[in-house]
Amino acid sequence: MDKAIVDRVNERVKKDLLFILGDFAVSNDPEYVAHVFHALGGRKVLVLGNHDLDSKGRVKPAIAGLPWDFPPVHAMETKDGGRRLYMSHYAHRVWPAGHHGAFHFYGHSHGNLPGVGRSRDVGIDCADMDFGPRRFDELTSGILEIEDREKHLISNEIAVAMEDKAIERWALAPLCRMPEGDLDQLLDSDVRKVRIEELMLVLKTLKEAK
């Protein structure tokens, strides 16, 4: 199994930065752990998982002594193409900048815990991981496709609700606590370019309007 995983990693990782979201090694044999580490391509970053720690919560010596790109951490933030990403071994229901479009990747759950919003399990035993790493755009494409469908549905609901309640934009804007020009821009923009939270706020306001 280990050899198959190493082979899958090296098929996809060359000089890339490889993020490992915990449970790098169960073995306590430092020679074997080092062998696997050096067999993997790329610069390696470890976000610590429960199996990377000893019974007192300390990083296992076999892992701590490896030449990671920087020291292992329990959670971290980074960016890919300007898009924020929060990574941890465990799944979070909320995460830094989650309400502002940030993504969240986690492991630990072996594909058994569905993501919330822009979060997802990236463990290599998930069905779409094929026992190896994936690039950021591959991991987020499915999330964004679902989100775009939801945005279109919400946008259609807004249009129907405005017609049913005979509410014009000039009257809706103050109810949403935003300038009329901002509401116009939101409703006239390509829904793929607006935040789903903003559309949901407008729809909620319409549903509550009398």
PDB file of C-alpha atoms in Angstrom:
ATOM      1  CA  MET A   1       0.000   0.000   0.000  1.00  0.00           C
ATOM      2  CA  ASP A   2       2.775   2.430   0.926  1.00  0.00           C
ATOM      3  CA  LYS A   3       4.568   1.839  -2.368  1.00  0.00           C
ATOM      4  CA  ALA A   4       1.352   2.405  -4.329  1.00  0.00           C
ATOM      5  CA  ILE A   5       0.765   5.705  -2.517  1.00  0.00           C
ATOM      6  CA  VAL A   6       4.362   6.844  -3.097  1.00  0.00           C
ATOM      7  CA  ASP A   7       4.013   5.998  -6.798  1.00  0.00           C
ATOM      8  CA  ARG A   8       0.736   7.970  -7.077  1.00  0.00           C
ATOM      9  CA  VAL A   9       2.301  10.960  -5.339  1.00  0.00           C
ATOM     10  CA  ASN A  10       5.327  10.955  -7.614  1.00  0.00           C
ATOM     11  CA  GLU A  11       3.169  10.702 -10.728  1.00  0.00           C
ATOM     12  CA  ARG A  12       1.560  14.029  -9.783  1.00  0.00           C
ATOM     13  CA  VAL A  13       4.153  15.886  -7.720  1.00  0.00           C
ATOM     14  CA  LYS A  14       7.414  17.130  -9.201  1.00  0.00           C
ATOM     15  CA  LYS A  15       8.786  20.368  -7.775  1.00  0.00           C
ATOM     16  CA  ASP A  16       5.450  21.219  -6.217  1.00  0.00           C
ATOM     17  CA  LEU A  17       4.602  21.993  -2.610  1.00  0.00           C
ATOM     18  CA  LEU A  18       2.922  18.889  -1.181  1.00  0.00           C
ATOM     19  CA  PHE A  19       0.576  19.495   1.760  1.00  0.00           C
ATOM     20  CA  ILE A  20      -0.068  16.420   3.924  1.00  0.00           C
ATOM     21  CA  LEU A  21      -3.088  16.922   6.155  1.00  0.00           C
ATOM     22  CA  GLY A  22      -2.100  14.639   8.969  1.00  0.00           C
ATOM     23  CA  ASP A  23      -1.386  11.016   9.792  1.00  0.00           C
ATOM     24  CA  PHE A  24       1.800  10.896   7.760  1.00  0.00           C
ATOM     25  CA  ALA A  25       3.079   7.795   9.534  1.00  0.00           C
ATOM     26  CA  VAL A  26       1.732   5.255  11.989  1.00  0.00           C
ATOM     27  CA  SER A  27       5.087   3.469  12.202  1.00  0.00           C
ATOM     28  CA  ASN A  28       7.514   4.474  14.948  1.00  0.00           C
ATOM     29  CA  ASP A  29      10.497   3.070  13.024  1.00  0.00           C
ATOM     30  CA  PRO A  30      12.494   6.243  12.205  1.00  0.00           C
ATOM     31  CA  GLU A  31      14.422   4.587   9.365  1.00  0.00           C
ATOM     32  CA  TYR A  32      11.269   3.426   7.596  1.00  0.00           C
ATOM     33  CA  VAL A  33       9.470   6.746   8.126  1.00  0.00           C
ATOM     34  CA  ALA A  34      12.506   8.595   6.735  1.00  0.00           C
ATOM     35  CA  HIS A  35      12.665   6.205   3.774  1.00  0.00           C
ATOM     36  CA  VAL A  36       9.037   6.961   2.843  1.00  0.00           C
ATOM     37  CA  PHE A  37       9.549  10.687   3.359  1.00  0.00           C
ATOM     38  CA  HIS A  38      12.543  10.838   1.013  1.00  0.00           C
ATOM     39  CA  ALA A  39      10.817   8.622  -1.547  1.00  0.00           C
ATOM     40  CA  LEU A  40       8.126  11.277  -1.994  1.00  0.00           C
ATOM     41  CA  GLY A  41       8.736  14.067  -4.492  1.00  0.00           C
ATOM     42  CA  GLY A  42       8.270  17.780  -3.881  1.00  0.00           C
ATOM     43  CA  ARG A  43       8.701  20.048  -0.889  1.00  0.00           C
ATOM     44  CA  LYS A  44       6.637  18.633   1.929  1.00  0.00           C
ATOM     45  CA  VAL A  45       4.483  20.402   4.529  1.00  0.00           C
ATOM     46  CA  LEU A  46       2.783  18.520   7.368  1.00  0.00           C
ATOM     47  CA  VAL A  47      -0.408  19.634   9.079  1.00  0.00           C
ATOM     48  CA  LEU A  48      -0.391  17.368  12.118  1.00  0.00           C
ATOM     49  CA  GLY A  49      -2.883  14.556  12.610  1.00  0.00           C
ATOM     50  CA  ASN A  50      -3.624  12.418  15.655  1.00  0.00           C
ATOM     51  CA  HIS A  51      -1.320   9.596  14.510  1.00  0.00           C
ATOM     52  CA  ASP A  52       1.602  12.025  14.200  1.00  0.00           C
ATOM     53  CA  LEU A  53       1.518  12.657  17.962  1.00  0.00           C
ATOM     54  CA  ASP A  54       2.480  10.559  20.956  1.00  0.00           C
ATOM     55  CA  SER A  55       0.258   9.909  23.976  1.00  0.00           C
ATOM     56  CA  LYS A  56       1.264  13.270  25.482  1.00  0.00           C
ATOM     57  CA  GLY A  57       0.406  15.253  22.349  1.00  0.00           C
ATOM     58  CA  ARG A  58       4.014  15.732  21.242  1.00  0.00           C
ATOM     59  CA  VAL A  59       5.159  15.266  17.650  1.00  0.00           C
ATOM     60  CA  LYS A  60       6.659  11.794  17.338  1.00  0.00           C
ATOM     61  CA  PRO A  61      10.478  11.907  17.063  1.00  0.00           C
ATOM     62  CA  ALA A  62      10.431   9.891  13.830  1.00  0.00           C
ATOM     63  CA  ILE A  63       8.372  12.702  12.264  1.00  0.00           C
ATOM     64  CA  ALA A  64       9.795  15.751  14.039  1.00  0.00           C
ATOM     65  CA  GLY A  65      13.315  15.048  12.782  1.00  0.00           C
ATOM     66  CA  LEU A  66      12.431  15.027   9.082  1.00  0.00           C
ATOM     67  CA  PRO A  67      13.414  17.963   6.829  1.00  0.00           C
ATOM     68  CA  TRP A  68       9.934  19.400   6.317  1.00  0.00           C
ATOM     69  CA  ASP A  69       9.670  22.616   4.323  1.00  0.00           C
ATOM     70  CA  PHE A  70       8.870  24.236   7.675  1.00  0.00           C
ATOM     71  CA  PRO A  71       8.036  22.753  11.094  1.00  0.00           C
ATOM     72  CA  PRO A  72       4.755  20.779  11.300  1.00  0.00           C
ATOM     73  CA  VAL A  73       1.728  22.703  12.597  1.00  0.00           C
ATOM     74  CA  HIS A  74      -1.774  21.792  13.744  1.00  0.00           C
ATOM     75  CA  ALA A  75      -3.496  24.080  11.225  1.00  0.00           C
ATOM     76  CA  MET A  76      -2.467  26.621   8.638  1.00  0.00           C
ATOM     77  CA  GLU A  77      -3.683  29.140   6.093  1.00  0.00           C
ATOM     78  CA  THR A  78      -2.312  29.695   2.614  1.00  0.00           C
ATOM     79  CA  LYS A  79      -3.419  31.046  -0.763  1.00  0.00           C
ATOM     80  CA  ASP A  80      -3.640  29.570  -4.236  1.00  0.00           C
ATOM     81  CA  GLY A  81      -4.122  32.018  -7.079  1.00  0.00           C
ATOM     82  CA  GLY A  82      -5.245  34.626  -4.568  1.00  0.00           C
ATOM     83  CA  ARG A  83      -7.888  32.304  -3.079  1.00  0.00           C
ATOM     84  CA  ARG A  84      -7.659  31.706   0.667  1.00  0.00           C
ATOM     85  CA  LEU A  85      -7.412  28.187   2.038  1.00  0.00           C
ATOM     86  CA  TYR A  86      -7.521  26.916   5.625  1.00  0.00           C
ATOM     87  CA  MET A  87      -6.128  23.435   6.248  1.00  0.00           C
ATOM     88  CA  SER A  88      -6.338  21.161   9.261  1.00  0.00           C
ATOM     89  CA  HIS A  89      -6.478  17.445   9.960  1.00  0.00           C
ATOM     90  CA  TYR A  90      -9.962  17.769  11.422  1.00  0.00           C
ATOM     91  CA  ALA A  91     -13.045  19.203   9.735  1.00  0.00           C
ATOM     92  CA  HIS A  92     -14.420  22.554  10.915  1.00  0.00           C
ATOM     93  CA  ARG A  93     -17.958  23.861  10.554  1.00  0.00           C
ATOM     94  CA  VAL A  94     -16.560  27.395  10.461  1.00  0.00           C
ATOM     95  CA  TRP A  95     -13.061  28.520   9.508  1.00  0.00           C
ATOM     96  CA  PRO A  96     -11.117  31.765   8.961  1.00  0.00           C
ATOM     97  CA  ALA A  97     -12.694  33.906   6.194  1.00  0.00           C
ATOM     98  CA  GLY A  98     -15.196  31.133   5.451  1.00  0.00           C
ATOM     99  CA  HIS A  99     -17.935  33.754   5.053  1.00  0.00           C
ATOM    100  CA  HIS A 100     -15.718  35.635   2.614  1.00  0.00           C
ATOM    101  CA  GLY A 101     -15.090  32.815   0.154  1.00  0.00           C
ATOM    102  CA  ALA A 102     -12.181  30.964   1.792  1.00  0.00           C
ATOM    103  CA  PHE A 103     -11.932  27.214   1.256  1.00  0.00           C
ATOM    104  CA  HIS A 104     -11.260  24.572   3.923  1.00  0.00           C
ATOM    105  CA  PHE A 105      -9.558  21.207   3.371  1.00  0.00           C
ATOM    106  CA  TYR A 106      -9.457  18.475   6.007  1.00  0.00           C
ATOM    107  CA  GLY A 107      -8.621  14.795   6.429  1.00  0.00           C
ATOM    108  CA  HIS A 108      -9.192  12.301   9.266  1.00  0.00           C
ATOM    109  CA  SER A 109     -12.692  11.249   8.213  1.00  0.00           C
ATOM    110  CA  HIS A 110     -11.846   8.808   5.387  1.00  0.00           C
ATOM    111  CA  GLY A 111     -14.494  10.224   3.076  1.00  0.00           C
ATOM    112  CA  ASN A 112     -17.315   9.657   5.572  1.00  0.00           C
ATOM    113  CA  LEU A 113     -17.940  13.299   6.524  1.00  0.00           C
ATOM    114  CA  PRO A 114     -19.529  15.487   3.814  1.00  0.00           C
ATOM    115  CA  GLY A 115     -18.196  19.005   3.444  1.00  0.00           C
ATOM    116  CA  VAL A 116     -20.063  22.149   4.449  1.00  0.00           C
ATOM    117  CA  GLY A 117     -20.020  25.045   1.996  1.00  0.00           C
ATOM    118  CA  ARG A 118     -16.521  25.461   0.597  1.00  0.00           C
ATOM    119  CA  SER A 119     -15.021  22.646   2.666  1.00  0.00           C
ATOM    120  CA  ARG A 120     -14.134  19.093   1.719  1.00  0.00           C
ATOM    121  CA  ASP A 121     -12.284  15.972   2.807  1.00  0.00           C
ATOM    122  CA  VAL A 122      -9.036  15.597   0.863  1.00  0.00           C
ATOM    123  CA  GLY A 123      -7.890  12.313   2.386  1.00  0.00           C
ATOM    124  CA  ILE A 124      -6.256  10.127  -0.245  1.00  0.00           C
ATOM    125  CA  ASP A 125      -8.809   7.373   0.426  1.00  0.00           C
ATOM    126  CA  CYS A 126     -11.691   9.587  -0.772  1.00  0.00           C
ATOM    127  CA  ALA A 127     -13.304   8.329  -3.955  1.00  0.00           C
ATOM    128  CA  ASP A 128     -12.062  11.126  -6.217  1.00  0.00           C
ATOM    129  CA  MET A 129      -8.514  11.255  -4.809  1.00  0.00           C
ATOM    130  CA  ASP A 130      -7.331   7.920  -6.278  1.00  0.00           C
ATOM    131  CA  PHE A 131      -4.851   7.413  -3.411  1.00  0.00           C
ATOM    132  CA  GLY A 132      -2.783  10.471  -4.240  1.00  0.00           C
ATOM    133  CA  PRO A 133      -2.761  14.269  -4.066  1.00  0.00           C
ATOM    134  CA  ARG A 134      -4.768  16.654  -6.238  1.00  0.00           C
ATOM    135  CA  ARG A 135      -4.160  20.252  -7.224  1.00  0.00           C
ATOM    136  CA  PHE A 136      -6.176  23.067  -5.657  1.00  0.00           C
ATOM    137  CA  ASP A 137      -8.250  23.745  -8.788  1.00  0.00           C
ATOM    138  CA  GLU A 138      -9.135  20.052  -9.093  1.00  0.00           C
ATOM    139  CA  LEU A 139     -10.216  19.876  -5.464  1.00  0.00           C
ATOM    140  CA  THR A 140     -12.392  22.993  -5.668  1.00  0.00           C
ATOM    141  CA  SER A 141     -13.988  22.543  -9.099  1.00  0.00           C
ATOM    142  CA  GLY A 142     -16.795  20.311  -7.803  1.00  0.00           C
ATOM    143  CA  ILE A 143     -17.497  22.671  -4.901  1.00  0.00           C
ATOM    144  CA  LEU A 144     -17.772  25.643  -7.263  1.00  0.00           C
ATOM    145  CA  GLU A 145     -20.021  23.776  -9.705  1.00  0.00           C
ATOM    146  CA  ILE A 146     -22.484  22.958  -6.912  1.00  0.00           C
ATOM    147  CA  GLU A 147     -22.265  26.507  -5.611  1.00  0.00           C
ATOM    148  CA  ASP A 148     -22.971  27.960  -9.073  1.00  0.00           C
ATOM    149  CA  ARG A 149     -26.097  25.800  -9.412  1.00  0.00           C
ATOM    150  CA  GLU A 150     -27.275  26.981  -5.998  1.00  0.00           C
ATOM    151  CA  LYS A 151     -26.643  30.612  -6.975  1.00  0.00           C
ATOM    152  CA  HIS A 152     -28.738  30.246 -10.134  1.00  0.00           C
ATOM    153  CA  LEU A 153     -31.601  28.705  -8.130  1.00  0.00           C
ATOM    154  CA  ILE A 154     -31.452  31.470  -5.509  1.00  0.00           C
ATOM    155  CA  SER A 155     -31.294  34.141  -8.219  1.00  0.00           C
ATOM    156  CA  ASN A 156     -34.415  32.699  -9.839  1.00  0.00           C
ATOM    157  CA  GLU A 157     -36.184  32.598  -6.459  1.00  0.00           C
ATOM    158  CA  ILE A 158     -35.337  36.263  -5.907  1.00  0.00           C
ATOM    159  CA  ALA A 159     -36.790  37.243  -9.275  1.00  0.00           C
ATOM    160  CA  VAL A 160     -40.010  35.290  -8.621  1.00  0.00           C
ATOM    161  CA  ALA A 161     -40.373  36.670  -5.080  1.00  0.00           C
ATOM    162  CA  MET A 162     -39.871  40.265  -6.245  1.00  0.00           C
ATOM    163  CA  GLU A 163     -42.579  39.779  -8.859  1.00  0.00           C
ATOM    164  CA  ASP A 164     -44.986  38.020  -6.474  1.00  0.00           C
ATOM    165  CA  LYS A 165     -44.605  40.697  -3.798  1.00  0.00           C
ATOM    166  CA  ALA A 166     -44.421  43.568  -6.303  1.00  0.00           C
ATOM    167  CA  ILE A 167     -41.269  44.926  -4.668  1.00  0.00           C
ATOM    168  CA  GLU A 168     -39.036  47.183  -6.751  1.00  0.00           C
ATOM    169  CA  ARG A 169     -35.304  47.335  -6.242  1.00  0.00           C
ATOM    170  CA  TRP A 170     -35.438  50.847  -4.793  1.00  0.00           C
ATOM    171  CA  ALA A 171     -37.717  49.531  -2.047  1.00  0.00           C
ATOM    172  CA  LEU A 172     -35.817  46.286  -1.535  1.00  0.00           C
ATOM    173  CA  ALA A 173     -32.389  47.897  -1.100  1.00  0.00           C
ATOM    174  CA  PRO A 174     -33.063  49.543   2.300  1.00  0.00           C
ATOM    175  CA  LEU A 175     -34.678  46.342   3.561  1.00  0.00           C
ATOM    176  CA  CYS A 176     -31.421  44.568   2.716  1.00  0.00           C
ATOM    177  CA  ARG A 177     -29.471  47.416   4.332  1.00  0.00           C
ATOM    178  CA  MET A 178     -27.503  48.165   1.196  1.00  0.00           C
ATOM    179  CA  PRO A 179     -27.387  51.064  -1.283  1.00  0.00           C
ATOM    180  CA  GLU A 180     -29.644  50.644  -4.307  1.00  0.00           C
ATOM    181  CA  GLY A 181     -26.607  50.735  -6.598  1.00  0.00           C
ATOM    182  CA  ASP A 182     -25.012  47.837  -4.723  1.00  0.00           C
ATOM    183  CA  LEU A 183     -28.212  45.804  -5.005  1.00  0.00           C
ATOM    184  CA  ASP A 184     -28.417  46.576  -8.730  1.00  0.00           C
ATOM    185  CA  GLN A 185     -24.835  45.409  -9.183  1.00  0.00           C
ATOM    186  CA  LEU A 186     -25.515  42.224  -7.209  1.00  0.00           C
ATOM    187  CA  LEU A 187     -28.652  41.284  -9.133  1.00  0.00           C
ATOM    188  CA  ASP A 188     -27.288  42.266 -12.561  1.00  0.00           C
ATOM    189  CA  SER A 189     -23.901  40.551 -12.241  1.00  0.00           C
ATOM    190  CA  ASP A 190     -23.037  37.078 -13.480  1.00  0.00           C
ATOM    191  CA  VAL A 191     -24.090  34.960 -10.493  1.00  0.00           C
ATOM    192  CA  ARG A 192     -20.812  33.060 -10.684  1.00  0.00           C
ATOM    193  CA  LYS A 193     -19.026  36.255  -9.650  1.00  0.00           C
ATOM    194  CA  VAL A 194     -21.120  37.109  -6.598  1.00  0.00           C
ATOM    195  CA  ARG A 195     -21.046  35.620  -3.126  1.00  0.00           C
ATOM    196  CA  ILE A 196     -23.787  33.133  -2.350  1.00  0.00           C
ATOM    197  CA  GLU A 197     -24.182  34.678   1.136  1.00  0.00           C
ATOM    198  CA  GLU A 198     -25.231  37.989  -0.438  1.00  0.00           C
ATOM    199  CA  LEU A 199     -27.878  36.322  -2.593  1.00  0.00           C
ATOM    200  CA  MET A 200     -29.186  34.361   0.400  1.00  0.00           C
ATOM    201  CA  LEU A 201     -29.500  37.597   2.395  1.00  0.00           C
ATOM    202  CA  VAL A 202     -31.610  39.188  -0.344  1.00  0.00           C
ATOM    203  CA  LEU A 203     -33.835  36.103  -0.605  1.00  0.00           C
ATOM    204  CA  LYS A 204     -34.268  35.917   3.172  1.00  0.00           C
ATOM    205  CA  THR A 205     -35.210  39.599   3.244  1.00  0.00           C
ATOM    206  CA  LEU A 206     -37.783  39.070   0.514  1.00  0.00           C
ATOM    207  CA  LYS A 207     -39.339  36.098   2.308  1.00  0.00           C
ATOM    208  CA  GLU A 208     -39.693  38.149   5.490  1.00  0.00           C
ATOM    209  CA  ALA A 209     -41.049  41.235   3.724  1.00  0.00           C
ATOM    210  CA  LYS A 210     -44.783  41.881   4.118  1.00  0.00           C
TER     211      LYS A 210
END
